[in-house]
Short mmCIF file of C-alpha atoms in Angstrom, two decimals:
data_model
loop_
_atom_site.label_atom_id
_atom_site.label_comp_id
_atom_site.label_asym_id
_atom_site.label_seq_id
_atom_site.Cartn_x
_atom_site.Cartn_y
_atom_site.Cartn_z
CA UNK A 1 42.37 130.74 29.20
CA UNK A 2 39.35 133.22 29.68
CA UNK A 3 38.54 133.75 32.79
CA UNK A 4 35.17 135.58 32.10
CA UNK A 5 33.22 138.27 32.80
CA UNK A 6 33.56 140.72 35.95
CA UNK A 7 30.97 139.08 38.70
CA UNK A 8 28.18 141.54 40.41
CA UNK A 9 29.45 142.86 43.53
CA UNK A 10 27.85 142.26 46.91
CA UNK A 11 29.30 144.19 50.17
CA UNK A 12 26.43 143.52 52.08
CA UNK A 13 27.10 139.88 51.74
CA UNK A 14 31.23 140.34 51.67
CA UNK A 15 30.47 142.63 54.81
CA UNK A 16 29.09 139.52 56.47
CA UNK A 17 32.17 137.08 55.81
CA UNK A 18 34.21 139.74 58.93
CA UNK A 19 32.81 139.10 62.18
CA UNK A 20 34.88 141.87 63.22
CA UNK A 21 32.78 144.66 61.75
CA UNK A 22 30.16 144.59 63.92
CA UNK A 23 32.19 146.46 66.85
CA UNK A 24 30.90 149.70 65.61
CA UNK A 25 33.87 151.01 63.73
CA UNK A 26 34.29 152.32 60.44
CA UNK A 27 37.85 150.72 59.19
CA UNK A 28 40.12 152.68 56.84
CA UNK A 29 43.40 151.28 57.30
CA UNK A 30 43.74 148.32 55.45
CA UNK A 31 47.31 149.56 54.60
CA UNK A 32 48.92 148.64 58.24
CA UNK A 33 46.11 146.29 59.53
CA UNK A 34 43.27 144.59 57.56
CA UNK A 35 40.56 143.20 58.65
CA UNK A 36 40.80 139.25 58.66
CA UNK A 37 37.45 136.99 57.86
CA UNK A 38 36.08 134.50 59.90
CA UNK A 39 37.38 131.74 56.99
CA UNK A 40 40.86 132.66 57.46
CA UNK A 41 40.54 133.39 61.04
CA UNK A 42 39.01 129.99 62.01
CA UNK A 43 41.85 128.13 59.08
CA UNK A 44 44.68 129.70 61.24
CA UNK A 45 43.07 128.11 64.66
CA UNK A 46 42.37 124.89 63.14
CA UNK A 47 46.24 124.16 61.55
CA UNK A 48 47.50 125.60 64.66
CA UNK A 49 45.57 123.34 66.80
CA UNK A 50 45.89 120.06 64.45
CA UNK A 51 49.44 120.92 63.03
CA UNK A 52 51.21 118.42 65.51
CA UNK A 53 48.55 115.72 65.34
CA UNK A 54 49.19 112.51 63.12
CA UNK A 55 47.88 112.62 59.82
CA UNK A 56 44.84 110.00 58.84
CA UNK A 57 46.88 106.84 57.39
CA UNK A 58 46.38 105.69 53.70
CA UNK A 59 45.75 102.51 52.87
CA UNK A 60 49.30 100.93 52.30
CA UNK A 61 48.13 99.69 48.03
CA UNK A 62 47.19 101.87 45.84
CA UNK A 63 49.14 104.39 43.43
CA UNK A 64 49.05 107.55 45.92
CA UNK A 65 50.32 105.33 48.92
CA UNK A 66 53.84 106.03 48.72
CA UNK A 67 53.49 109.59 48.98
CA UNK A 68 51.94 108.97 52.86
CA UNK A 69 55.06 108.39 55.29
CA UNK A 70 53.70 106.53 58.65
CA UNK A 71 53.34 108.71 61.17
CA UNK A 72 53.38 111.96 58.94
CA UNK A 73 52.07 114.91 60.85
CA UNK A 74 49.23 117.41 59.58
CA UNK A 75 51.40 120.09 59.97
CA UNK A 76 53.67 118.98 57.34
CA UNK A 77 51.04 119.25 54.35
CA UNK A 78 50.50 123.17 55.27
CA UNK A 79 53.67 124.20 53.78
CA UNK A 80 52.63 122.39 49.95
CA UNK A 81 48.55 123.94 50.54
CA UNK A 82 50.25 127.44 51.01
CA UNK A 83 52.41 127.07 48.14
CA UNK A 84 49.45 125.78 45.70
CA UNK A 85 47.01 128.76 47.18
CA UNK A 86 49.44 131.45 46.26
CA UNK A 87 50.42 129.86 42.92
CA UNK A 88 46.79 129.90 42.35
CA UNK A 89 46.08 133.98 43.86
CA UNK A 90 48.96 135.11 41.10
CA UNK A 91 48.97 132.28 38.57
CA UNK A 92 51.91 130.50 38.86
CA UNK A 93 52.98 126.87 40.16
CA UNK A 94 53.01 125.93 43.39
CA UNK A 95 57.21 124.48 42.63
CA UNK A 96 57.98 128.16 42.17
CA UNK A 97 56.41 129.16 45.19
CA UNK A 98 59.38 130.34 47.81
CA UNK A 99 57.62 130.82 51.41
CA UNK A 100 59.05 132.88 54.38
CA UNK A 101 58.54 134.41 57.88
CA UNK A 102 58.16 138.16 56.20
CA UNK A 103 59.15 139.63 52.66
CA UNK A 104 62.29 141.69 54.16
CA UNK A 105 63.74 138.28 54.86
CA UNK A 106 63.11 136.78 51.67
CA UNK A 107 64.83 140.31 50.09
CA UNK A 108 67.77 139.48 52.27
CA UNK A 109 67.68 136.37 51.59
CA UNK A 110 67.44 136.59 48.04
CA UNK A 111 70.12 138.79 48.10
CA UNK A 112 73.01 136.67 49.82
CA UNK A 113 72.01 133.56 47.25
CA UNK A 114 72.31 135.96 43.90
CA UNK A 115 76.21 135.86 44.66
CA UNK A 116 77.06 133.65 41.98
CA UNK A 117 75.51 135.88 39.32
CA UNK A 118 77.72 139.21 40.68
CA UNK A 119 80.81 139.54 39.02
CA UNK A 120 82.77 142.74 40.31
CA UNK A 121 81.50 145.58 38.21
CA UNK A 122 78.07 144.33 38.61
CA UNK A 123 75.27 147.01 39.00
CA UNK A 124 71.76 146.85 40.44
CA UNK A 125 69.05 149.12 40.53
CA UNK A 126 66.67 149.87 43.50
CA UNK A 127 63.58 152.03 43.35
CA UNK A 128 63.16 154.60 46.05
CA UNK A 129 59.21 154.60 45.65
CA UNK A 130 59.70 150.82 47.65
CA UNK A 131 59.65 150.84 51.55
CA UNK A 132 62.48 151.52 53.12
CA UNK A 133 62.80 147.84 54.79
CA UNK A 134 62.41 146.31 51.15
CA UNK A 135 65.57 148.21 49.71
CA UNK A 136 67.44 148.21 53.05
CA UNK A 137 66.91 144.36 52.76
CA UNK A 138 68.92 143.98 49.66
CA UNK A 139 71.40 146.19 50.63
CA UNK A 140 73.87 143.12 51.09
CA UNK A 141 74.38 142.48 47.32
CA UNK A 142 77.97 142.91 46.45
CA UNK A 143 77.54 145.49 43.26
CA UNK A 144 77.23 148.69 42.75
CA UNK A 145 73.68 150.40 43.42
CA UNK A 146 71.73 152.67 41.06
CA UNK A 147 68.80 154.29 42.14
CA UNK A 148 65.35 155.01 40.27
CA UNK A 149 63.56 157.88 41.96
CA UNK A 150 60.15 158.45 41.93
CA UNK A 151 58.22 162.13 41.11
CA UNK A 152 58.05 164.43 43.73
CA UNK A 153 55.45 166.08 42.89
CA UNK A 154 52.95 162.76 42.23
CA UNK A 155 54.91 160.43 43.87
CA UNK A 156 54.89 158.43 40.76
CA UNK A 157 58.06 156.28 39.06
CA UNK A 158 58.84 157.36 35.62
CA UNK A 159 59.70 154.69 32.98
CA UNK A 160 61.79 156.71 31.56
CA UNK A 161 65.09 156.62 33.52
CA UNK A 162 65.60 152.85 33.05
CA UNK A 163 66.89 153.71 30.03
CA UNK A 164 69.90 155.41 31.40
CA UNK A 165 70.13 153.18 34.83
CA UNK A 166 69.94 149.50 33.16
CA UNK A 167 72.78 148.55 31.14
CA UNK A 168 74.43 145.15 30.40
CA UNK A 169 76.17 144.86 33.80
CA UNK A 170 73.08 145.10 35.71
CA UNK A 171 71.83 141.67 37.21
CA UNK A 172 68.93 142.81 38.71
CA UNK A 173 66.06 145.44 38.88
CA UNK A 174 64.02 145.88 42.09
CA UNK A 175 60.89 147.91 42.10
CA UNK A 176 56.88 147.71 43.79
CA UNK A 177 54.40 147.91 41.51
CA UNK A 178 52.28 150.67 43.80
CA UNK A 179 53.12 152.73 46.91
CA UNK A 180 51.46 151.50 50.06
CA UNK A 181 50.18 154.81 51.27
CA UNK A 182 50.10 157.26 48.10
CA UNK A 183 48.19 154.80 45.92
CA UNK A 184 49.74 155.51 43.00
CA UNK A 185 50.58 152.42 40.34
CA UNK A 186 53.80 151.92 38.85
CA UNK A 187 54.36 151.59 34.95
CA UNK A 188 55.44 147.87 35.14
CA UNK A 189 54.89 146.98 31.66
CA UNK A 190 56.93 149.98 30.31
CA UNK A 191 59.37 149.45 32.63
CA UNK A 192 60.31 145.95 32.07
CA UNK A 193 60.00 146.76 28.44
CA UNK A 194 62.99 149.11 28.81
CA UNK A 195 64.59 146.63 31.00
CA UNK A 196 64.66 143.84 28.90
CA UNK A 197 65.81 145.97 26.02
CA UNK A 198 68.82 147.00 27.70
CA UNK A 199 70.35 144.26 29.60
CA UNK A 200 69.52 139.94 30.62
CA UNK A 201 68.86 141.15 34.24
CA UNK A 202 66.55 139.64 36.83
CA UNK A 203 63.40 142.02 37.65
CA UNK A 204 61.76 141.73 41.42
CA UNK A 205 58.61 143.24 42.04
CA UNK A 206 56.96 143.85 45.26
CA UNK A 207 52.64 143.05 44.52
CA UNK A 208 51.51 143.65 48.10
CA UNK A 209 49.77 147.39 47.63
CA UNK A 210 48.38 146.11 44.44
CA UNK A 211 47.49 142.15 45.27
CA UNK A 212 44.50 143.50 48.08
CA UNK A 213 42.51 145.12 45.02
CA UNK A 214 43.02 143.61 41.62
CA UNK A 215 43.85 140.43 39.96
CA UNK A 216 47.29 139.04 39.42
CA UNK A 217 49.00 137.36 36.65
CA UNK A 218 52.06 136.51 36.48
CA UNK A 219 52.94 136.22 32.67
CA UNK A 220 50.96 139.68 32.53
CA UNK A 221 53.59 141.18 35.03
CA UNK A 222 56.00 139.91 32.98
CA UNK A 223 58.25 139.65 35.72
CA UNK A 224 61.11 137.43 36.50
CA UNK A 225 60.53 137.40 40.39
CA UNK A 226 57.33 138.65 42.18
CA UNK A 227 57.32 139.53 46.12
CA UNK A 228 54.07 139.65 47.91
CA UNK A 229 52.93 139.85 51.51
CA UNK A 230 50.13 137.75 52.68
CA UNK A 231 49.29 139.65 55.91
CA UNK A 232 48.89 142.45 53.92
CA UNK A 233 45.71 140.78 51.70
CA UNK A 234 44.16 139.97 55.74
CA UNK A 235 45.97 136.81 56.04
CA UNK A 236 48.71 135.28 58.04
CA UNK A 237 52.03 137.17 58.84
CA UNK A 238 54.35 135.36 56.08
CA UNK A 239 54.99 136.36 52.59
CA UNK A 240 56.04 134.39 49.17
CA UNK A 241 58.69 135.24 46.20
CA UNK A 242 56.87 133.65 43.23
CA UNK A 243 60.11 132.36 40.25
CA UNK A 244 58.85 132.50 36.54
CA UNK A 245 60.34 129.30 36.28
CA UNK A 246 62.30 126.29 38.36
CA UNK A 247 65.87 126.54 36.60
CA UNK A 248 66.36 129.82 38.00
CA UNK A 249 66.90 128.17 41.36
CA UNK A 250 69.91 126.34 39.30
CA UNK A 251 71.68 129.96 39.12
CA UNK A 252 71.61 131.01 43.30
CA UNK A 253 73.21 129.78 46.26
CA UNK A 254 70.66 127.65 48.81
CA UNK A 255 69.96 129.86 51.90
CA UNK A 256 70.55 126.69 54.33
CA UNK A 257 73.48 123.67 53.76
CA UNK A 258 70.31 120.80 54.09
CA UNK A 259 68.44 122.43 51.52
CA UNK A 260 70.66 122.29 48.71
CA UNK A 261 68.57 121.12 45.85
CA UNK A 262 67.54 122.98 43.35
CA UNK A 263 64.15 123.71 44.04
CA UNK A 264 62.25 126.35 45.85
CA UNK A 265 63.08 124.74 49.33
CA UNK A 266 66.72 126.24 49.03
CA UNK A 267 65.96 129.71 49.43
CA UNK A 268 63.43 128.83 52.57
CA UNK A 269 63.30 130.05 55.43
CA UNK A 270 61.13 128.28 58.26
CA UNK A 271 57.61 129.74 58.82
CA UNK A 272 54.75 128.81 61.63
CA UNK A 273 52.53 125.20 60.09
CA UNK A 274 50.11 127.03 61.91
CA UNK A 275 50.27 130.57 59.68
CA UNK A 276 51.17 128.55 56.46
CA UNK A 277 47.51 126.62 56.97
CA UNK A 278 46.23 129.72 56.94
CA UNK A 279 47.24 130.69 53.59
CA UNK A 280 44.73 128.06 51.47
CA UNK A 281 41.64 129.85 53.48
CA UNK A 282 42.69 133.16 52.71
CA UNK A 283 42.61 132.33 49.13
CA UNK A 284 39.03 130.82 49.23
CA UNK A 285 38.05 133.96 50.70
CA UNK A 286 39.21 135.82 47.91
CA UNK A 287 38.00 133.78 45.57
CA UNK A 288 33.97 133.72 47.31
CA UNK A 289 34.13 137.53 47.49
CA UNK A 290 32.40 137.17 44.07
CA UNK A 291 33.86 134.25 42.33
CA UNK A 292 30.94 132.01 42.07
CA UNK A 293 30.83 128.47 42.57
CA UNK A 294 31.60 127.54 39.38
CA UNK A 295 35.49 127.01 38.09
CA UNK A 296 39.05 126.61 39.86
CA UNK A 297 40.03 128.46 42.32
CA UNK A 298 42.61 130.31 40.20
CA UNK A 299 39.68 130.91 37.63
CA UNK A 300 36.90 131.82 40.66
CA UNK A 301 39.74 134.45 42.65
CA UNK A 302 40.54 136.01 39.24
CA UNK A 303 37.07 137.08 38.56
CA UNK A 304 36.14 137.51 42.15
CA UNK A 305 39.15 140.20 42.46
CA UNK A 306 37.98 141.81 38.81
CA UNK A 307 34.55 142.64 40.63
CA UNK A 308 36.54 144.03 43.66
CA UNK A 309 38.39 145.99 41.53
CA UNK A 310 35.49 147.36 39.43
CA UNK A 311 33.92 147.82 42.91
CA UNK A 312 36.39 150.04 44.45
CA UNK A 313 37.19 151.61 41.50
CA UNK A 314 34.08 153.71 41.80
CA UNK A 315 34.70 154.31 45.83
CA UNK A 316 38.54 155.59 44.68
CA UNK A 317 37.36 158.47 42.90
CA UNK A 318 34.40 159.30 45.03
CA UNK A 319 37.16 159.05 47.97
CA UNK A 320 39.42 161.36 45.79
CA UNK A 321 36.81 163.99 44.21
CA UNK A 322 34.91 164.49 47.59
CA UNK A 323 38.24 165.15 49.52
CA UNK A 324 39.62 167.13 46.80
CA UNK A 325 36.82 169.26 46.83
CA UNK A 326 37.82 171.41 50.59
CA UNK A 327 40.15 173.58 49.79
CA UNK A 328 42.00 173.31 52.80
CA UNK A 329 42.56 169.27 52.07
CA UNK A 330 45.98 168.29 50.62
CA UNK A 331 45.79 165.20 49.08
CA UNK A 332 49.80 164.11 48.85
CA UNK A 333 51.19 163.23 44.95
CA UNK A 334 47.05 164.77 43.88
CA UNK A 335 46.75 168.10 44.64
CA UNK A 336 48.88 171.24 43.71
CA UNK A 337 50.82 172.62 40.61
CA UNK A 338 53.61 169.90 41.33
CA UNK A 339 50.65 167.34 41.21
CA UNK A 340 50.14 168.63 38.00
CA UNK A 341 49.25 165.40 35.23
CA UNK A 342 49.07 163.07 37.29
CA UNK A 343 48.02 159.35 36.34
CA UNK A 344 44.19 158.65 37.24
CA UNK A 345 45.48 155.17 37.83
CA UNK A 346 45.20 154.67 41.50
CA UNK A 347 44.36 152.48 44.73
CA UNK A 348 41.65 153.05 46.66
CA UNK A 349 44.69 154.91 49.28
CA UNK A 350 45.61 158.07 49.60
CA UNK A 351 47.18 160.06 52.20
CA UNK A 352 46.08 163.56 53.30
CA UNK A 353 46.79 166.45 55.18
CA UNK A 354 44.85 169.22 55.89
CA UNK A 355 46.27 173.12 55.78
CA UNK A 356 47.27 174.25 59.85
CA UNK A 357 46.06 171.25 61.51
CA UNK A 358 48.02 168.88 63.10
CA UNK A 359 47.93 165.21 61.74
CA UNK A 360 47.70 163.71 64.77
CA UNK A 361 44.84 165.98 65.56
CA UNK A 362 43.10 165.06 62.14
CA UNK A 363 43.80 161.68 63.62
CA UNK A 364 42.03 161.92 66.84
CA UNK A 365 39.25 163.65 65.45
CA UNK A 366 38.53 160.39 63.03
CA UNK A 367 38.94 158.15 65.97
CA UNK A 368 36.30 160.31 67.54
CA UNK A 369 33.80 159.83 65.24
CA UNK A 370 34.49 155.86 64.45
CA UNK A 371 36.61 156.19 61.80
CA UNK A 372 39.91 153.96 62.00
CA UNK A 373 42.90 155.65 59.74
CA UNK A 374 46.36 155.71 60.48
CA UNK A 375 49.11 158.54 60.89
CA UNK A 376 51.05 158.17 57.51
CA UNK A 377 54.74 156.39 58.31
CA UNK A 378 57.74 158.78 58.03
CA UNK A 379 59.14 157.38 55.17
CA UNK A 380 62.38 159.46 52.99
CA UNK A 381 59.57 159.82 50.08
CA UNK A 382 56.99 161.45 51.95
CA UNK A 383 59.21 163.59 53.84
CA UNK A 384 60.69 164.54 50.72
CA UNK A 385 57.14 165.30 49.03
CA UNK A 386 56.69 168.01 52.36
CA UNK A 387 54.59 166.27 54.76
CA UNK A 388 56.86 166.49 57.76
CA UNK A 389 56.52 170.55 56.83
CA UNK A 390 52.37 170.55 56.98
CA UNK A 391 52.41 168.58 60.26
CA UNK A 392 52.13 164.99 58.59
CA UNK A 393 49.63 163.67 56.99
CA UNK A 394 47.21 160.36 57.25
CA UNK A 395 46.48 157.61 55.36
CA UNK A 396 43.36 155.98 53.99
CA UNK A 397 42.99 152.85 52.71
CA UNK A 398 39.69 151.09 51.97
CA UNK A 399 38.77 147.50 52.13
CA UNK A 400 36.55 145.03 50.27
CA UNK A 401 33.80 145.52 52.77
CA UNK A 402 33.92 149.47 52.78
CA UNK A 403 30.98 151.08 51.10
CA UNK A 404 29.65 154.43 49.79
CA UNK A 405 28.38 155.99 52.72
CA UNK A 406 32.08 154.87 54.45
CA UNK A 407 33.50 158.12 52.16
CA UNK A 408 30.81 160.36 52.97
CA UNK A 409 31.37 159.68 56.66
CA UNK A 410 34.85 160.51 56.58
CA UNK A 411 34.33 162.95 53.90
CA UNK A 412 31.97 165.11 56.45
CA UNK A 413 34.08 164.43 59.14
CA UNK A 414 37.43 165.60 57.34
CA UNK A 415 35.52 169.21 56.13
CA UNK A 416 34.21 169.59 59.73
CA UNK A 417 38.30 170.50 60.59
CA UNK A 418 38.68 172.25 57.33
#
């Protein structure tokens, strides 16, 4: 179905919808903490608050009145809203919808019910590009473990060795679609092209670097099993797998003994009523960042994240060409011979160092001037790509409410140290 044209984008107006800007701050680090609106902020008080009261009774005729148990509690409908609101963010169904306290658990989870599909000279292959508590997660599965590294040099994953690590005993492929801190986006397409030319095996992708900034579709992804984080879009601490279809809960084992139909339920593990009712006001918020009034709320967050996108896309590569610019800046998987070809194709993230000074210094001196960044994490990739030997390095990430004058803040303050 067409979903339209890309809306105009307002900041001033999305500015407005996070009461928490107006302490003064300048925040860059929607990689470890976005900023939360007042929509979701006041959804997550309210189900908290009304999650144990009773329900308001139906009348007892009608066609919809078996569906209302006596006594049910509001709580209890905050788990099927969530569901629905993240079947609507990636365009899916709200039956394929898996919820769960964090997406490490759902890896591990996920991993312990794919037994039945392992025989014993079953392979899988894990991406190296993918936080460290993603792959660590499914390091339970019972098979033997191929790696896909990503370029040094732009921190990048090549399509190309899929072709030589998926063959017809793997059973499934586990990759993210975008690195958290580097920015840069993954060939999915090509990559589950080579996939599915190779072997039947399940592919699980990890959205939540990419979900904050564009729109999702799932038959686009063409994935079989998509993992996003919710806290990381400014909502509640949870996170979702999204199935491409019910009968692939037929083929794993049910995570708990009382949840052994074959539905989404089985792989479940419990999560707050409180943060679930959170989940359906995060998704409005998305969708009235410039979705208009008209249209679903699948159709209204698909073309409100297409004007984000378009949006940011202009702040990315003012963010990269004004950094790029002083000479002493090293922009990690960007600048250098190494760096050399890079894709364009990036998040509005990056992560920086600059040449003899401390990162925690480059750190404090942000702080000191208003500007909220973080000290990049210490992951095997980035020591690998040589930050730990320049002193680390820090990470930017912008928001839907960060604006021109944002980069040319930090962009001033950055050059004043180099």
């Amino acid at each position: 179905m067409p979903l339209g044209l890309p809306a105009r984008y307002d900041v001033a107006s999305v500015r407005g919808l996070y009461t928490g800007l107006s302490d003064g701050w300048t925040y860059l680090n929607a990689n470890a903490a976005p900023q939360i609106s007042e929509r979701v902020a006041a959804g997550v008080a309210r189900s908290f608050r009304m999650s144990p009261a009773v329900a308001p009774q139906e009348d007892a005729t009608g066609a919809h009145s078996a569906n209302s148990a006596p006594g049910r509690l509001e709580g209890s409908a905050h788990y099927d809203a969530a569901r629905m609101a993240i079947a609507d963010l990636v365009g899916s169904k709200a039956s394929r919808v898996v919820l769960g306290p964090s997406l490490p658990a759902l890896y591990q989870t996920l991993a312990r019910s794919l037994r039945p599909m392992l025989r014993h000279n079953s392979s899988v292959v894990l991406s190296k590009l993918d936080p460290p508590a993603l792959y660590s997660a499914l390091s339970e599965l019972d098979a033997e473990v191929r790696w896909a590294q990503p370029d040094l040099g732009t921190g990048e994953l090549p399509a190309f060795q899929y072709a030589e690590l998926v063959d017809g005993s793997t059973r499934l492929v586990s990759f993210s679609v975008a690195h958290e801190l580097l920015g840069t986006v993954t060939p999915t397409a090509e990559i589950i092209e080579k996939i599915r030319s190779r072997s039947r095996a399940w592919t699980l992708v990890d959205v939540s670097a990419l979900a904050p900034y564009r729109p999702l579709d799932f038959d686009e992804l063409g994935a079989d099993i998509i993992g996003i984080d919710i806290g990381m879009l400014g909502g509640p601490q949870l996170a979702a797998l999204v199935f491409r279809d019910e009968a692939m809960f037929r083929r794993v084992d049910a995570h708990s003994p009382v949840k052994a139909s074959n539905s989404a339920e089985k792989l479940e593990t419990p999560v707050s009523t409180g943060l679930a009712g959170g989940v359906g006001p995060l998704v409005d918020h998305l969708a009235a960042l410039a979705g208009g009034e008209a249209g679903s709320r699948r159709v209204r967050v698909h073309k409100s994240m297409e004007a984000l996108n378009e949006y940011l896309g202009d702040l990315t590569n003012d963010m990269y060409a004004y950094l790029e610019t002083l000479p002493a800046v090293h922009i990690l998987g960007v600048t250098g011979e190494a760096a050399a070809g890079a894709s364009k194709d990036r998040l509005p993230r990056l992560t920086f160092a600059v040449q003899n000074v401390p990162a925690e210094t480059v750190h404090r001196r942000l702080i000191d001037n208003g500007l909220v960044t973080t000290l990049a994490l210490r992951t095997p990739l980035l020591t690998e790509m040589g930050a730990d030997e320049i002193g680390g390095a820090v990470t930017v990430a912008l928001g839907p409410f960060n604006t021109r004058h944002d980069i040319e803040h930090l962009t001033r303050v950055v050059a004043s140290l180099a």
